[in-house]
PDB file of C-alpha atoms in Angstrom:
ATOM      1  CA  UNK A   1      -0.002   0.220   0.258  1.00 50.00           C
ATOM      2  CA  UNK A   2       1.317   3.201  -0.740  1.00 63.00           C
ATOM      3  CA  UNK A   3      -1.114   5.911   1.117  1.00 70.00           C
ATOM      4  CA  UNK A   4      -0.259   8.647   3.962  1.00 77.00           C
ATOM      5  CA  UNK A   5      -0.907   7.628   7.486  1.00 82.00           C
ATOM      6  CA  UNK A   6      -4.235   8.557   8.416  1.00 85.00           C
ATOM      7  CA  UNK A   7      -2.177   9.425  11.799  1.00 90.00           C
ATOM      8  CA  UNK A   8      -0.576  11.996   9.929  1.00 90.00           C
ATOM      9  CA  UNK A   9      -3.028  13.630   8.150  1.00 87.00           C
ATOM     10  CA  UNK A  10      -4.838  13.911  11.966  1.00 91.00           C
ATOM     11  CA  UNK A  11      -1.822  16.128  13.380  1.00 93.00           C
ATOM     12  CA  UNK A  12      -1.404  17.994   9.937  1.00 91.00           C
ATOM     13  CA  UNK A  13      -5.330  19.518  10.599  1.00 89.00           C
ATOM     14  CA  UNK A  14      -4.713  19.900  14.239  1.00 92.00           C
ATOM     15  CA  UNK A  15      -1.442  21.973  12.919  1.00 93.00           C
ATOM     16  CA  UNK A  16      -3.694  24.065  10.477  1.00 91.00           C
ATOM     17  CA  UNK A  17      -6.514  24.402  12.103  1.00 92.00           C
ATOM     18  CA  UNK A  18      -7.300  27.960  12.210  1.00 92.00           C
ATOM     19  CA  UNK A  19      -5.907  29.119   8.771  1.00 92.00           C
ATOM     20  CA  UNK A  20      -8.916  26.650   7.276  1.00 92.00           C
ATOM     21  CA  UNK A  21     -12.771  26.781   6.716  1.00 92.00           C
ATOM     22  CA  UNK A  22     -15.104  23.943   5.780  1.00 91.00           C
ATOM     23  CA  UNK A  23     -17.500  24.926   3.327  1.00 89.00           C
ATOM     24  CA  UNK A  24     -20.181  22.951   0.775  1.00 90.00           C
ATOM     25  CA  UNK A  25     -19.010  22.995  -2.660  1.00 88.00           C
ATOM     26  CA  UNK A  26     -21.250  20.661  -5.700  1.00 87.00           C
ATOM     27  CA  UNK A  27     -23.268  19.243  -2.177  1.00 82.00           C
ATOM     28  CA  UNK A  28     -20.204  18.041  -0.517  1.00 84.00           C
ATOM     29  CA  UNK A  29     -18.160  19.118   2.453  1.00 88.00           C
ATOM     30  CA  UNK A  30     -14.745  20.267   1.845  1.00 89.00           C
ATOM     31  CA  UNK A  31     -11.929  22.346   3.186  1.00 88.00           C
ATOM     32  CA  UNK A  32     -10.451  25.825   1.885  1.00 90.00           C
ATOM     33  CA  UNK A  33      -8.130  27.772   3.545  1.00 90.00           C
ATOM     34  CA  UNK A  34      -9.252  30.534   5.592  1.00 89.00           C
ATOM     35  CA  UNK A  35      -8.443  33.974   3.986  1.00 90.00           C
ATOM     36  CA  UNK A  36      -7.240  34.683   0.299  1.00 91.00           C
ATOM     37  CA  UNK A  37      -3.444  35.334   1.211  1.00 92.00           C
ATOM     38  CA  UNK A  38      -3.093  31.326   1.708  1.00 91.00           C
ATOM     39  CA  UNK A  39      -4.487  30.585  -1.744  1.00 90.00           C
ATOM     40  CA  UNK A  40      -2.361  32.935  -3.296  1.00 92.00           C
ATOM     41  CA  UNK A  41       0.656  32.127  -1.521  1.00 92.00           C
ATOM     42  CA  UNK A  42       0.320  28.750  -2.296  1.00 88.00           C
ATOM     43  CA  UNK A  43      -0.771  29.400  -5.624  1.00 88.00           C
ATOM     44  CA  UNK A  44       2.144  31.221  -6.121  1.00 89.00           C
ATOM     45  CA  UNK A  45       4.297  28.386  -4.558  1.00 88.00           C
ATOM     46  CA  UNK A  46       3.254  25.158  -6.384  1.00 86.00           C
ATOM     47  CA  UNK A  47       1.579  26.570  -9.015  1.00 86.00           C
ATOM     48  CA  UNK A  48       3.159  29.212 -10.962  1.00 85.00           C
ATOM     49  CA  UNK A  49       5.291  26.563 -13.464  1.00 90.00           C
ATOM     50  CA  UNK A  50       3.249  25.820 -16.136  1.00 91.00           C
ATOM     51  CA  UNK A  51       4.179  22.452 -16.912  1.00 92.00           C
ATOM     52  CA  UNK A  52       3.335  21.772 -13.068  1.00 90.00           C
ATOM     53  CA  UNK A  53       0.281  23.127 -13.608  1.00 92.00           C
ATOM     54  CA  UNK A  54      -1.047  20.715 -15.999  1.00 94.00           C
ATOM     55  CA  UNK A  55       0.644  17.433 -14.264  1.00 93.00           C
ATOM     56  CA  UNK A  56      -1.655  18.511 -11.316  1.00 93.00           C
ATOM     57  CA  UNK A  57      -4.139  19.359 -13.130  1.00 95.00           C
ATOM     58  CA  UNK A  58      -4.062  15.771 -14.641  1.00 95.00           C
ATOM     59  CA  UNK A  59      -3.627  13.959 -11.535  1.00 93.00           C
ATOM     60  CA  UNK A  60      -7.007  15.697  -9.857  1.00 95.00           C
ATOM     61  CA  UNK A  61      -8.766  14.714 -13.060  1.00 96.00           C
ATOM     62  CA  UNK A  62      -7.301  10.914 -13.217  1.00 96.00           C
ATOM     63  CA  UNK A  63      -9.079  11.427  -9.849  1.00 94.00           C
ATOM     64  CA  UNK A  64     -12.277  12.568 -10.773  1.00 95.00           C
ATOM     65  CA  UNK A  65     -11.559   9.850 -13.419  1.00 95.00           C
ATOM     66  CA  UNK A  66     -11.654   6.846 -11.114  1.00 93.00           C
ATOM     67  CA  UNK A  67      -7.996   6.116 -12.947  1.00 92.00           C
ATOM     68  CA  UNK A  68      -6.527   4.480  -9.953  1.00 90.00           C
ATOM     69  CA  UNK A  69      -9.919   3.138  -8.347  1.00 90.00           C
ATOM     70  CA  UNK A  70     -10.687  -0.594  -7.753  1.00 87.00           C
ATOM     71  CA  UNK A  71      -7.085  -1.633  -6.582  1.00 86.00           C
ATOM     72  CA  UNK A  72      -5.707  -0.195  -9.969  1.00 89.00           C
ATOM     73  CA  UNK A  73      -1.741   0.119  -9.016  1.00 90.00           C
ATOM     74  CA  UNK A  74       0.086   3.490  -9.941  1.00 88.00           C
ATOM     75  CA  UNK A  75       3.604   3.832 -10.645  1.00 88.00           C
ATOM     76  CA  UNK A  76       5.585   5.941  -8.524  1.00 86.00           C
ATOM     77  CA  UNK A  77       9.611   5.771  -8.019  1.00 86.00           C
ATOM     78  CA  UNK A  78      10.843   5.808  -4.329  1.00 85.00           C
ATOM     79  CA  UNK A  79      13.861   6.979  -3.214  1.00 85.00           C
ATOM     80  CA  UNK A  80      15.965   4.624  -4.649  1.00 88.00           C
ATOM     81  CA  UNK A  81      15.188   5.744  -8.480  1.00 89.00           C
ATOM     82  CA  UNK A  82      12.725   2.339  -8.882  1.00 90.00           C
ATOM     83  CA  UNK A  83       9.427   2.040 -10.449  1.00 91.00           C
ATOM     84  CA  UNK A  84       6.708   0.460  -8.383  1.00 88.00           C
ATOM     85  CA  UNK A  85       3.492  -0.198  -8.198  1.00 89.00           C
ATOM     86  CA  UNK A  86       1.329   0.131  -6.055  1.00 88.00           C
ATOM     87  CA  UNK A  87      -2.384   0.210  -4.841  1.00 86.00           C
ATOM     88  CA  UNK A  88      -3.956   3.835  -3.458  1.00 83.00           C
ATOM     89  CA  UNK A  89      -7.216   2.875  -2.077  1.00 84.00           C
ATOM     90  CA  UNK A  90      -8.500   5.502  -4.316  1.00 86.00           C
ATOM     91  CA  UNK A  91     -11.935   6.053  -3.586  1.00 87.00           C
ATOM     92  CA  UNK A  92     -14.767   5.100  -6.790  1.00 91.00           C
ATOM     93  CA  UNK A  93     -15.550   8.245  -8.649  1.00 93.00           C
ATOM     94  CA  UNK A  94     -19.398   7.041 -10.530  1.00 93.00           C
ATOM     95  CA  UNK A  95     -21.034   9.509 -12.002  1.00 94.00           C
ATOM     96  CA  UNK A  96     -23.843   9.335  -9.923  1.00 92.00           C
ATOM     97  CA  UNK A  97     -24.188   6.987  -6.671  1.00 91.00           C
ATOM     98  CA  UNK A  98     -28.242   6.638  -6.673  1.00 87.00           C
ATOM     99  CA  UNK A  99     -30.970   6.546  -9.036  1.00 85.00           C
ATOM    100  CA  UNK A 100     -31.042  10.259  -9.017  1.00 86.00           C
ATOM    101  CA  UNK A 101     -28.005  11.061  -6.559  1.00 92.00           C
ATOM    102  CA  UNK A 102     -25.570  12.053  -9.062  1.00 95.00           C
ATOM    103  CA  UNK A 103     -21.767  12.776  -8.660  1.00 95.00           C
ATOM    104  CA  UNK A 104     -22.109  16.648  -9.405  1.00 95.00           C
ATOM    105  CA  UNK A 105     -18.172  17.434  -7.884  1.00 95.00           C
ATOM    106  CA  UNK A 106     -16.751  14.655 -10.534  1.00 96.00           C
ATOM    107  CA  UNK A 107     -19.470  15.978 -13.093  1.00 97.00           C
ATOM    108  CA  UNK A 108     -17.563  19.577 -12.553  1.00 97.00           C
ATOM    109  CA  UNK A 109     -14.603  18.653 -11.881  1.00 96.00           C
ATOM    110  CA  UNK A 110     -13.486  16.625 -14.557  1.00 97.00           C
ATOM    111  CA  UNK A 111     -14.162  17.867 -17.475  1.00 98.00           C
ATOM    112  CA  UNK A 112     -12.256  21.629 -15.947  1.00 97.00           C
ATOM    113  CA  UNK A 113      -9.466  19.390 -14.733  1.00 97.00           C
ATOM    114  CA  UNK A 114      -9.130  17.297 -18.127  1.00 97.00           C
ATOM    115  CA  UNK A 115      -9.142  21.203 -19.752  1.00 98.00           C
ATOM    116  CA  UNK A 116      -6.571  22.662 -17.974  1.00 97.00           C
ATOM    117  CA  UNK A 117      -4.059  20.066 -18.262  1.00 96.00           C
ATOM    118  CA  UNK A 118      -4.308  20.019 -22.122  1.00 96.00           C
ATOM    119  CA  UNK A 119      -5.676  16.559 -22.563  1.00 96.00           C
ATOM    120  CA  UNK A 120      -8.013  16.740 -25.137  1.00 96.00           C
ATOM    121  CA  UNK A 121      -8.404  13.491 -26.167  1.00 96.00           C
ATOM    122  CA  UNK A 122      -8.813  12.369 -22.821  1.00 97.00           C
ATOM    123  CA  UNK A 123     -11.584  15.168 -22.238  1.00 97.00           C
ATOM    124  CA  UNK A 124     -13.903  14.148 -25.586  1.00 96.00           C
ATOM    125  CA  UNK A 125     -13.301  10.420 -24.652  1.00 96.00           C
ATOM    126  CA  UNK A 126     -14.299  10.435 -20.722  1.00 96.00           C
ATOM    127  CA  UNK A 127     -17.026  13.746 -20.747  1.00 96.00           C
ATOM    128  CA  UNK A 128     -17.904  15.719 -23.819  1.00 95.00           C
ATOM    129  CA  UNK A 129     -17.583  13.182 -26.559  1.00 93.00           C
ATOM    130  CA  UNK A 130     -19.400  10.799 -24.108  1.00 94.00           C
ATOM    131  CA  UNK A 131     -22.753   9.974 -24.011  1.00 92.00           C
ATOM    132  CA  UNK A 132     -23.249   8.781 -20.435  1.00 94.00           C
ATOM    133  CA  UNK A 133     -21.137  11.548 -19.157  1.00 96.00           C
ATOM    134  CA  UNK A 134     -23.319  14.195 -21.425  1.00 95.00           C
ATOM    135  CA  UNK A 135     -26.552  12.818 -20.252  1.00 94.00           C
ATOM    136  CA  UNK A 136     -26.003  12.700 -16.808  1.00 95.00           C
ATOM    137  CA  UNK A 137     -24.975  16.051 -16.741  1.00 96.00           C
ATOM    138  CA  UNK A 138     -28.220  17.262 -17.918  1.00 95.00           C
ATOM    139  CA  UNK A 139     -29.948  15.504 -15.756  1.00 94.00           C
ATOM    140  CA  UNK A 140     -28.189  16.710 -12.285  1.00 95.00           C
ATOM    141  CA  UNK A 141     -27.413  20.236 -13.129  1.00 95.00           C
ATOM    142  CA  UNK A 142     -28.919  22.844 -16.189  1.00 94.00           C
ATOM    143  CA  UNK A 143     -27.958  22.432 -19.506  1.00 95.00           C
ATOM    144  CA  UNK A 144     -25.411  25.534 -19.117  1.00 96.00           C
ATOM    145  CA  UNK A 145     -23.776  24.195 -17.117  1.00 96.00           C
ATOM    146  CA  UNK A 146     -22.662  21.772 -19.884  1.00 96.00           C
ATOM    147  CA  UNK A 147     -22.964  24.040 -22.462  1.00 96.00           C
ATOM    148  CA  UNK A 148     -19.827  25.844 -20.492  1.00 97.00           C
ATOM    149  CA  UNK A 149     -17.884  22.986 -20.984  1.00 97.00           C
ATOM    150  CA  UNK A 150     -17.860  22.904 -24.141  1.00 97.00           C
ATOM    151  CA  UNK A 151     -17.464  26.580 -24.343  1.00 97.00           C
ATOM    152  CA  UNK A 152     -14.326  26.578 -22.530  1.00 97.00           C
ATOM    153  CA  UNK A 153     -13.284  23.623 -24.338  1.00 97.00           C
ATOM    154  CA  UNK A 154     -13.816  25.389 -27.866  1.00 96.00           C
ATOM    155  CA  UNK A 155     -11.840  28.410 -27.206  1.00 96.00           C
ATOM    156  CA  UNK A 156      -8.774  26.044 -25.368  1.00 95.00           C
ATOM    157  CA  UNK A 157      -9.217  23.595 -28.800  1.00 96.00           C
ATOM    158  CA  UNK A 158      -9.978  25.763 -30.874  1.00 93.00           C
ATOM    159  CA  UNK A 159      -8.680  23.622 -34.224  1.00 91.00           C
ATOM    160  CA  UNK A 160     -10.985  20.411 -32.705  1.00 94.00           C
ATOM    161  CA  UNK A 161     -13.970  20.291 -35.299  1.00 91.00           C
ATOM    162  CA  UNK A 162     -15.304  17.926 -33.203  1.00 92.00           C
ATOM    163  CA  UNK A 163     -16.086  20.196 -30.118  1.00 94.00           C
ATOM    164  CA  UNK A 164     -17.077  23.012 -33.097  1.00 92.00           C
ATOM    165  CA  UNK A 165     -19.647  21.189 -34.041  1.00 90.00           C
ATOM    166  CA  UNK A 166     -21.363  18.993 -30.387  1.00 92.00           C
ATOM    167  CA  UNK A 167     -21.220  22.821 -29.023  1.00 93.00           C
ATOM    168  CA  UNK A 168     -22.709  24.272 -31.960  1.00 91.00           C
ATOM    169  CA  UNK A 169     -25.909  20.912 -32.584  1.00 90.00           C
ATOM    170  CA  UNK A 170     -26.462  21.184 -29.077  1.00 92.00           C
ATOM    171  CA  UNK A 171     -26.682  25.298 -28.445  1.00 92.00           C
ATOM    172  CA  UNK A 172     -29.590  24.695 -31.798  1.00 89.00           C
ATOM    173  CA  UNK A 173     -31.421  21.666 -28.976  1.00 90.00           C
ATOM    174  CA  UNK A 174     -30.943  23.969 -25.893  1.00 91.00           C
ATOM    175  CA  UNK A 175     -34.475  24.054 -25.618  1.00 90.00           C
ATOM    176  CA  UNK A 176     -35.250  20.846 -25.359  1.00 88.00           C
ATOM    177  CA  UNK A 177     -32.724  19.494 -23.595  1.00 90.00           C
ATOM    178  CA  UNK A 178     -34.039  22.076 -21.013  1.00 88.00           C
ATOM    179  CA  UNK A 179     -37.607  19.828 -20.156  1.00 87.00           C
ATOM    180  CA  UNK A 180     -36.098  16.608 -21.368  1.00 89.00           C
ATOM    181  CA  UNK A 181     -32.105  15.583 -20.544  1.00 89.00           C
ATOM    182  CA  UNK A 182     -33.199  11.808 -22.889  1.00 87.00           C
ATOM    183  CA  UNK A 183     -33.179  13.925 -26.039  1.00 87.00           C
ATOM    184  CA  UNK A 184     -29.620  14.994 -26.074  1.00 88.00           C
ATOM    185  CA  UNK A 185     -28.319  11.455 -28.366  1.00 86.00           C
ATOM    186  CA  UNK A 186     -31.747  12.065 -30.602  1.00 87.00           C
ATOM    187  CA  UNK A 187     -31.421  16.016 -31.000  1.00 83.00           C
ATOM    188  CA  UNK A 188     -27.561  15.466 -31.615  1.00 83.00           C
ATOM    189  CA  UNK A 189     -27.487  13.001 -33.924  1.00 82.00           C
ATOM    190  CA  UNK A 190     -30.022  15.271 -35.963  1.00 80.00           C
ATOM    191  CA  UNK A 191     -28.152  17.927 -35.532  1.00 77.00           C
ATOM    192  CA  UNK A 192     -25.040  16.705 -36.824  1.00 75.00           C
ATOM    193  CA  UNK A 193     -26.375  15.058 -40.083  1.00 68.00           C
ATOM    194  CA  UNK A 194     -27.746  18.223 -40.584  1.00 62.00           C
ATOM    195  CA  UNK A 195     -24.507  19.700 -40.661  1.00 59.00           C
ATOM    196  CA  UNK A 196     -22.904  16.400 -41.959  1.00 57.00           C
ATOM    197  CA  UNK A 197     -25.275  17.045 -45.332  1.00 58.00           C
ATOM    198  CA  UNK A 198     -24.715  20.504 -45.274  1.00 55.00           C
ATOM    199  CA  UNK A 199     -21.109  20.535 -45.547  1.00 56.00           C
ATOM    200  CA  UNK A 200     -21.034  17.285 -48.572  1.00 60.00           C
ATOM    201  CA  UNK A 201     -23.866  19.512 -50.523  1.00 59.00           C
ATOM    202  CA  UNK A 202     -21.314  22.841 -50.034  1.00 54.00           C
ATOM    203  CA  UNK A 203     -18.058  20.841 -51.625  1.00 56.00           C
ATOM    204  CA  UNK A 204     -20.082  18.852 -54.316  1.00 59.00           C
ATOM    205  CA  UNK A 205     -20.376  22.169 -55.441  1.00 55.00           C
ATOM    206  CA  UNK A 206     -17.169  24.369 -54.863  1.00 52.00           C
ATOM    207  CA  UNK A 207     -15.695  20.761 -55.932  1.00 51.00           C
ATOM    208  CA  UNK A 208     -13.359  20.167 -52.445  1.00 44.00           C
ATOM    209  CA  UNK A 209     -12.507  16.596 -52.011  1.00 37.00           C
ATOM    210  CA  UNK A 210     -11.498  17.110 -48.578  1.00 37.00           C
ATOM    211  CA  UNK A 211     -12.481  14.548 -45.963  1.00 35.00           C
ATOM    212  CA  UNK A 212     -15.755  14.695 -43.750  1.00 35.00           C
ATOM    213  CA  UNK A 213     -15.695  15.005 -39.980  1.00 34.00           C
ATOM    214  CA  UNK A 214     -16.820  11.645 -38.288  1.00 37.00           C
ATOM    215  CA  UNK A 215     -18.154  12.399 -34.447  1.00 39.00           C
ATOM    216  CA  UNK A 216     -18.069   9.286 -32.467  1.00 43.00           C
ATOM    217  CA  UNK A 217     -19.528   8.784 -29.389  1.00 45.00           C
ATOM    218  CA  UNK A 218     -18.735   6.589 -26.224  1.00 47.00           C
ATOM    219  CA  UNK A 219     -21.335   4.109 -25.708  1.00 41.00           C
TER     220      UNK A 219
END
């Protein structure tokens, strides 16, 4: 096992107890610094380097994606320089815990950290081109929450045609999805097929031979 002993966590919590507060976030109780200066100092110390910052976002994304849950061992390098794999006993992060009990923290944090880690392929595979994720988020939160994810992703990865096309289809389907999230799949398939047909007609008129986009959703 490779995990920080609970006793050390208790000692650390006791030492800094006067500097932290508990608050609600996405239906869960989380710890936060009591004063903004602590946040700014921690950010300057640990998040100023862009490469390190992306690595931190990637680690957090792996947690919310469940990369190391259910006994999957995580590799690390020990003091001797040896690469070893150990079970970290990471808490499972399903999209929902019960019939109507959605994991809002994972639904919000997974796309956020994948985006800031620069993991565009995983962002699409796990979130924005994943039917199960999108439908779960539409059930748990207003449609604007999913649109915000796509808008941020489109701005970060401007050359990605799939994200752009899905966002356009979502905007056209916005009203229907507000009342019935189950319509996500038929709405998007219909919109994307219409967009693809229009592109083919334009290419036919212009004589272009450019390849078409085939967006594939993870089922």
